[in-house]
Amino acid sequence: MVFFYFLAALSIWLGIQSLLNGIRYAAYVRRETARALPDYQPFVSVIAPGRGLEEGLQENLQALLEQDYPRYEVLFVFDRADDPAIQIIGHGSSRMARTIIAGPATDSGQKVHNLRVAVTEVDPESEVLVFVDTDARPAKDWLKHLVAPLADETLGASTGYRWFIPNRGGIASRLRGVWNASVASALGSDTAKNFCWGGSTAIRRSTFAKLDVSERWRGTVSDDFTITRVLKEAKLPIHFTPHCLVASVGDCDFKELFEFTTRQIKITRVYASNLWLALLVGSSLFALVFFGGFILLILQQILKILPPSFILPLALIVIFILGATKSFIRWRAINIPLTQYRSALNRDLLAHIFLWPFASLLYLYNAIVAGFSQRITWRGITYELKSPTEAVIISRVR
């Protein structure tokens, strides 16, 4: 028990550090969302790679065409001309939108291949490239807020992140949101530690060309991990823009939950093995202390196998309160940029307070599976991730 209490003390210390990070995150969100925008609105090319249909796709794509921004174009990129999503674009088309057929990928992930083709097709007047995912539903001022920080020419990129908004709800959908929330709050004021999220990133076209990002993408599956690495190697800061936390509206079942979360961590293992290792160790420690502590509590209080002690239940309560408090602080901060989803966020509050231990357990499962397999499936295409610069296509479903 002495060793267990040592691990519990370590877990509590880590929980305190995590809570402090949550407080700093909330303060940053409040500060940034209250700050006046720089007057920087150049011509922008928004590139949206996609493949197939998904929940809420029409609303997501339409949101890209209704941005409160003076001059921009939207390039929708697909691998084949008969993709059913193209029909949806046609129903909501505008003069600023173009559809590009990139063809099937051969030496990289399909999304990365789509992006590499699209950047060669942007308008000559374009000064900023913006990358967005088709499962994101940005607000009308999203583009304006994402591009404005690039008025500072010393910045490498401006980025946002996703926040899952369940439609019908359900445990799987809400657990996905809680799982994702911990990544969202990893962003903040430290531009050296921030990362680009491929679903909401803006970069000056000149910076993109100077760093030869398109060539660095060759052979990769992860556009965002790669562009983050390129910017960090160039020592260019990445600005997190809280106003560009975008809603990803939809539901999932448990099968989709495990597939999505495990795919993300498999990609993390290949492109940022240090983060995967930290996740494996951290989630293992938490599972051992928190869930293992409940087993010990049963042995103490019910089976009477171990001598009773007030320290064990107190430690478990403290660990839970620390995590629940951080979740609540993060939830309150998210309400600032996502005001239009206030009612949906209110419905999710209890999930964020009570499901976070299970999200940590899910992270442990993801990390363990990622330790044994580097094969992922995205939009019907299965890849073997050989290395950060080599992805082999195993199979493809139309």
JSON list of N, CA and C in Angstrom, two decimals, residues 3 5 17 19 24 29 58 80 105 118 133 148 163 165 189 215-216 227 231 240 255 282 292 321-322 328 372 388:
[
{"chain": "A", "resi": 3, "resn": "PHE", "atom": "N", "xyz": [3.59, 1.81, -1.66]},
{"chain": "A", "resi": 3, "resn": "PHE", "atom": "CA", "xyz": [3.92, 2.13, -3.06]},
{"chain": "A", "resi": 3, "resn": "PHE", "atom": "C", "xyz": [2.70, 2.72, -3.77]},
{"chain": "A", "resi": 5, "resn": "TYR", "atom": "N", "xyz": [0.28, 4.45, -2.42]},
{"chain": "A", "resi": 5, "resn": "TYR", "atom": "CA", "xyz": [0.07, 5.81, -1.96]},
{"chain": "A", "resi": 5, "resn": "TYR", "atom": "C", "xyz": [1.09, 6.77, -2.58]},
{"chain": "A", "resi": 17, "resn": "GLN", "atom": "N", "xyz": [-1.11, 20.06, -11.53]},
{"chain": "A", "resi": 17, "resn": "GLN", "atom": "CA", "xyz": [-0.46, 20.73, -12.67]},
{"chain": "A", "resi": 17, "resn": "GLN", "atom": "C", "xyz": [-1.43, 20.84, -13.84]},
{"chain": "A", "resi": 19, "resn": "LEU", "atom": "N", "xyz": [-4.71, 20.97, -13.64]},
{"chain": "A", "resi": 19, "resn": "LEU", "atom": "CA", "xyz": [-5.70, 21.98, -13.30]},
{"chain": "A", "resi": 19, "resn": "LEU", "atom": "C", "xyz": [-5.15, 23.39, -13.53]},
{"chain": "A", "resi": 24, "resn": "ARG", "atom": "N", "xyz": [-4.92, 28.39, -16.86]},
{"chain": "A", "resi": 24, "resn": "ARG", "atom": "CA", "xyz": [-4.18, 29.24, -17.81]},
{"chain": "A", "resi": 24, "resn": "ARG", "atom": "C", "xyz": [-4.86, 29.22, -19.18]},
{"chain": "A", "resi": 29, "resn": "VAL", "atom": "N", "xyz": [-8.13, 32.02, -23.36]},
{"chain": "A", "resi": 29, "resn": "VAL", "atom": "CA", "xyz": [-9.32, 32.11, -24.21]},
{"chain": "A", "resi": 29, "resn": "VAL", "atom": "C", "xyz": [-10.06, 33.43, -23.96]},
{"chain": "A", "resi": 58, "resn": "GLN", "atom": "N", "xyz": [-23.66, 18.92, -45.81]},
{"chain": "A", "resi": 58, "resn": "GLN", "atom": "CA", "xyz": [-24.18, 20.08, -46.54]},
{"chain": "A", "resi": 58, "resn": "GLN", "atom": "C", "xyz": [-24.07, 21.36, -45.71]},
{"chain": "A", "resi": 80, "resn": "ARG", "atom": "N", "xyz": [-12.01, 11.65, -56.92]},
{"chain": "A", "resi": 80, "resn": "ARG", "atom": "CA", "xyz": [-12.70, 11.15, -58.11]},
{"chain": "A", "resi": 80, "resn": "ARG", "atom": "C", "xyz": [-13.90, 12.04, -58.45]},
{"chain": "A", "resi": 105, "resn": "ALA", "atom": "N", "xyz": [-4.35, 8.89, -54.70]},
{"chain": "A", "resi": 105, "resn": "ALA", "atom": "CA", "xyz": [-2.99, 9.05, -54.16]},
{"chain": "A", "resi": 105, "resn": "ALA", "atom": "C", "xyz": [-2.17, 7.80, -54.45]},
{"chain": "A", "resi": 118, "resn": "ALA", "atom": "N", "xyz": [-4.22, 20.74, -54.73]},
{"chain": "A", "resi": 118, "resn": "ALA", "atom": "CA", "xyz": [-5.01, 21.97, -54.62]},
{"chain": "A", "resi": 118, "resn": "ALA", "atom": "C", "xyz": [-4.14, 23.22, -54.52]},
{"chain": "A", "resi": 133, "resn": "ASP", "atom": "N", "xyz": [-11.21, 21.00, -42.61]},
{"chain": "A", "resi": 133, "resn": "ASP", "atom": "CA", "xyz": [-11.80, 19.68, -42.79]},
{"chain": "A", "resi": 133, "resn": "ASP", "atom": "C", "xyz": [-13.28, 19.80, -43.09]},
{"chain": "A", "resi": 148, "resn": "ALA", "atom": "N", "xyz": [-6.50, 36.93, -39.43]},
{"chain": "A", "resi": 148, "resn": "ALA", "atom": "CA", "xyz": [-6.04, 38.20, -38.85]},
{"chain": "A", "resi": 148, "resn": "ALA", "atom": "C", "xyz": [-4.69, 38.11, -38.12]},
{"chain": "A", "resi": 163, "resn": "TRP", "atom": "N", "xyz": [-14.31, 21.04, -31.67]},
{"chain": "A", "resi": 163, "resn": "TRP", "atom": "CA", "xyz": [-15.03, 20.70, -30.45]},
{"chain": "A", "resi": 163, "resn": "TRP", "atom": "C", "xyz": [-16.27, 19.93, -30.87]},
{"chain": "A", "resi": 165, "resn": "ILE", "atom": "N", "xyz": [-19.80, 18.45, -31.01]},
{"chain": "A", "resi": 165, "resn": "ILE", "atom": "CA", "xyz": [-21.15, 18.79, -30.54]},
{"chain": "A", "resi": 165, "resn": "ILE", "atom": "C", "xyz": [-22.08, 17.65, -30.94]},
{"chain": "A", "resi": 189, "resn": "SER", "atom": "N", "xyz": [-1.15, 29.93, -24.92]},
{"chain": "A", "resi": 189, "resn": "SER", "atom": "CA", "xyz": [-0.31, 31.10, -25.15]},
{"chain": "A", "resi": 189, "resn": "SER", "atom": "C", "xyz": [1.11, 30.77, -25.59]},
{"chain": "A", "resi": 215, "resn": "GLU", "atom": "N", "xyz": [6.34, 19.75, -50.65]},
{"chain": "A", "resi": 215, "resn": "GLU", "atom": "CA", "xyz": [7.29, 18.66, -50.85]},
{"chain": "A", "resi": 215, "resn": "GLU", "atom": "C", "xyz": [7.48, 17.87, -49.56]},
{"chain": "A", "resi": 216, "resn": "ARG", "atom": "N", "xyz": [7.46, 18.57, -48.43]},
{"chain": "A", "resi": 216, "resn": "ARG", "atom": "CA", "xyz": [7.61, 17.89, -47.14]},
{"chain": "A", "resi": 216, "resn": "ARG", "atom": "C", "xyz": [6.40, 17.00, -46.85]},
{"chain": "A", "resi": 227, "resn": "ILE", "atom": "N", "xyz": [3.18, 19.75, -41.03]},
{"chain": "A", "resi": 227, "resn": "ILE", "atom": "CA", "xyz": [3.34, 21.21, -41.12]},
{"chain": "A", "resi": 227, "resn": "ILE", "atom": "C", "xyz": [3.79, 21.78, -39.78]},
{"chain": "A", "resi": 231, "resn": "LEU", "atom": "N", "xyz": [7.29, 23.96, -39.29]},
{"chain": "A", "resi": 231, "resn": "LEU", "atom": "CA", "xyz": [7.31, 25.28, -38.66]},
{"chain": "A", "resi": 231, "resn": "LEU", "atom": "C", "xyz": [8.22, 25.31, -37.44]},
{"chain": "A", "resi": 240, "resn": "PHE", "atom": "N", "xyz": [-2.44, 30.11, -31.52]},
{"chain": "A", "resi": 240, "resn": "PHE", "atom": "CA", "xyz": [-3.74, 29.47, -31.32]},
{"chain": "A", "resi": 240, "resn": "PHE", "atom": "C", "xyz": [-4.80, 30.56, -31.23]},
{"chain": "A", "resi": 255, "resn": "LYS", "atom": "N", "xyz": [-18.27, 1.68, -31.96]},
{"chain": "A", "resi": 255, "resn": "LYS", "atom": "CA", "xyz": [-17.33, 1.20, -32.96]},
{"chain": "A", "resi": 255, "resn": "LYS", "atom": "C", "xyz": [-16.60, 2.38, -33.61]},
{"chain": "A", "resi": 282, "resn": "GLY", "atom": "N", "xyz": [1.36, 8.28, -18.77]},
{"chain": "A", "resi": 282, "resn": "GLY", "atom": "CA", "xyz": [0.42, 9.06, -17.98]},
{"chain": "A", "resi": 282, "resn": "GLY", "atom": "C", "xyz": [-0.92, 8.37, -17.78]},
{"chain": "A", "resi": 292, "resn": "GLY", "atom": "N", "xyz": [-7.60, 1.25, -10.17]},
{"chain": "A", "resi": 292, "resn": "GLY", "atom": "CA", "xyz": [-7.03, 0.28, -9.24]},
{"chain": "A", "resi": 292, "resn": "GLY", "atom": "C", "xyz": [-7.38, 0.62, -7.80]},
{"chain": "A", "resi": 321, "resn": "ILE", "atom": "N", "xyz": [-11.95, 15.21, -8.10]},
{"chain": "A", "resi": 321, "resn": "ILE", "atom": "CA", "xyz": [-12.31, 16.64, -8.03]},
{"chain": "A", "resi": 321, "resn": "ILE", "atom": "C", "xyz": [-11.37, 17.47, -8.88]},
{"chain": "A", "resi": 322, "resn": "LEU", "atom": "N", "xyz": [-10.09, 17.16, -8.89]},
{"chain": "A", "resi": 322, "resn": "LEU", "atom": "CA", "xyz": [-9.13, 17.90, -9.69]},
{"chain": "A", "resi": 322, "resn": "LEU", "atom": "C", "xyz": [-9.48, 17.81, -11.18]},
{"chain": "A", "resi": 328, "resn": "PHE", "atom": "N", "xyz": [-14.67, 21.40, -15.93]},
{"chain": "A", "resi": 328, "resn": "PHE", "atom": "CA", "xyz": [-15.67, 22.47, -15.81]},
{"chain": "A", "resi": 328, "resn": "PHE", "atom": "C", "xyz": [-15.08, 23.81, -16.28]},
{"chain": "A", "resi": 372, "resn": "PHE", "atom": "N", "xyz": [1.18, -1.66, -31.00]},
{"chain": "A", "resi": 372, "resn": "PHE", "atom": "CA", "xyz": [1.28, -2.93, -31.71]},
{"chain": "A", "resi": 372, "resn": "PHE", "atom": "C", "xyz": [0.90, -2.85, -33.18]},
{"chain": "A", "resi": 388, "resn": "PRO", "atom": "N", "xyz": [7.31, 8.49, -40.63]},
{"chain": "A", "resi": 388, "resn": "PRO", "atom": "CA", "xyz": [6.70, 9.80, -40.86]},
{"chain": "A", "resi": 388, "resn": "PRO", "atom": "C", "xyz": [6.74, 10.24, -42.32]}
]
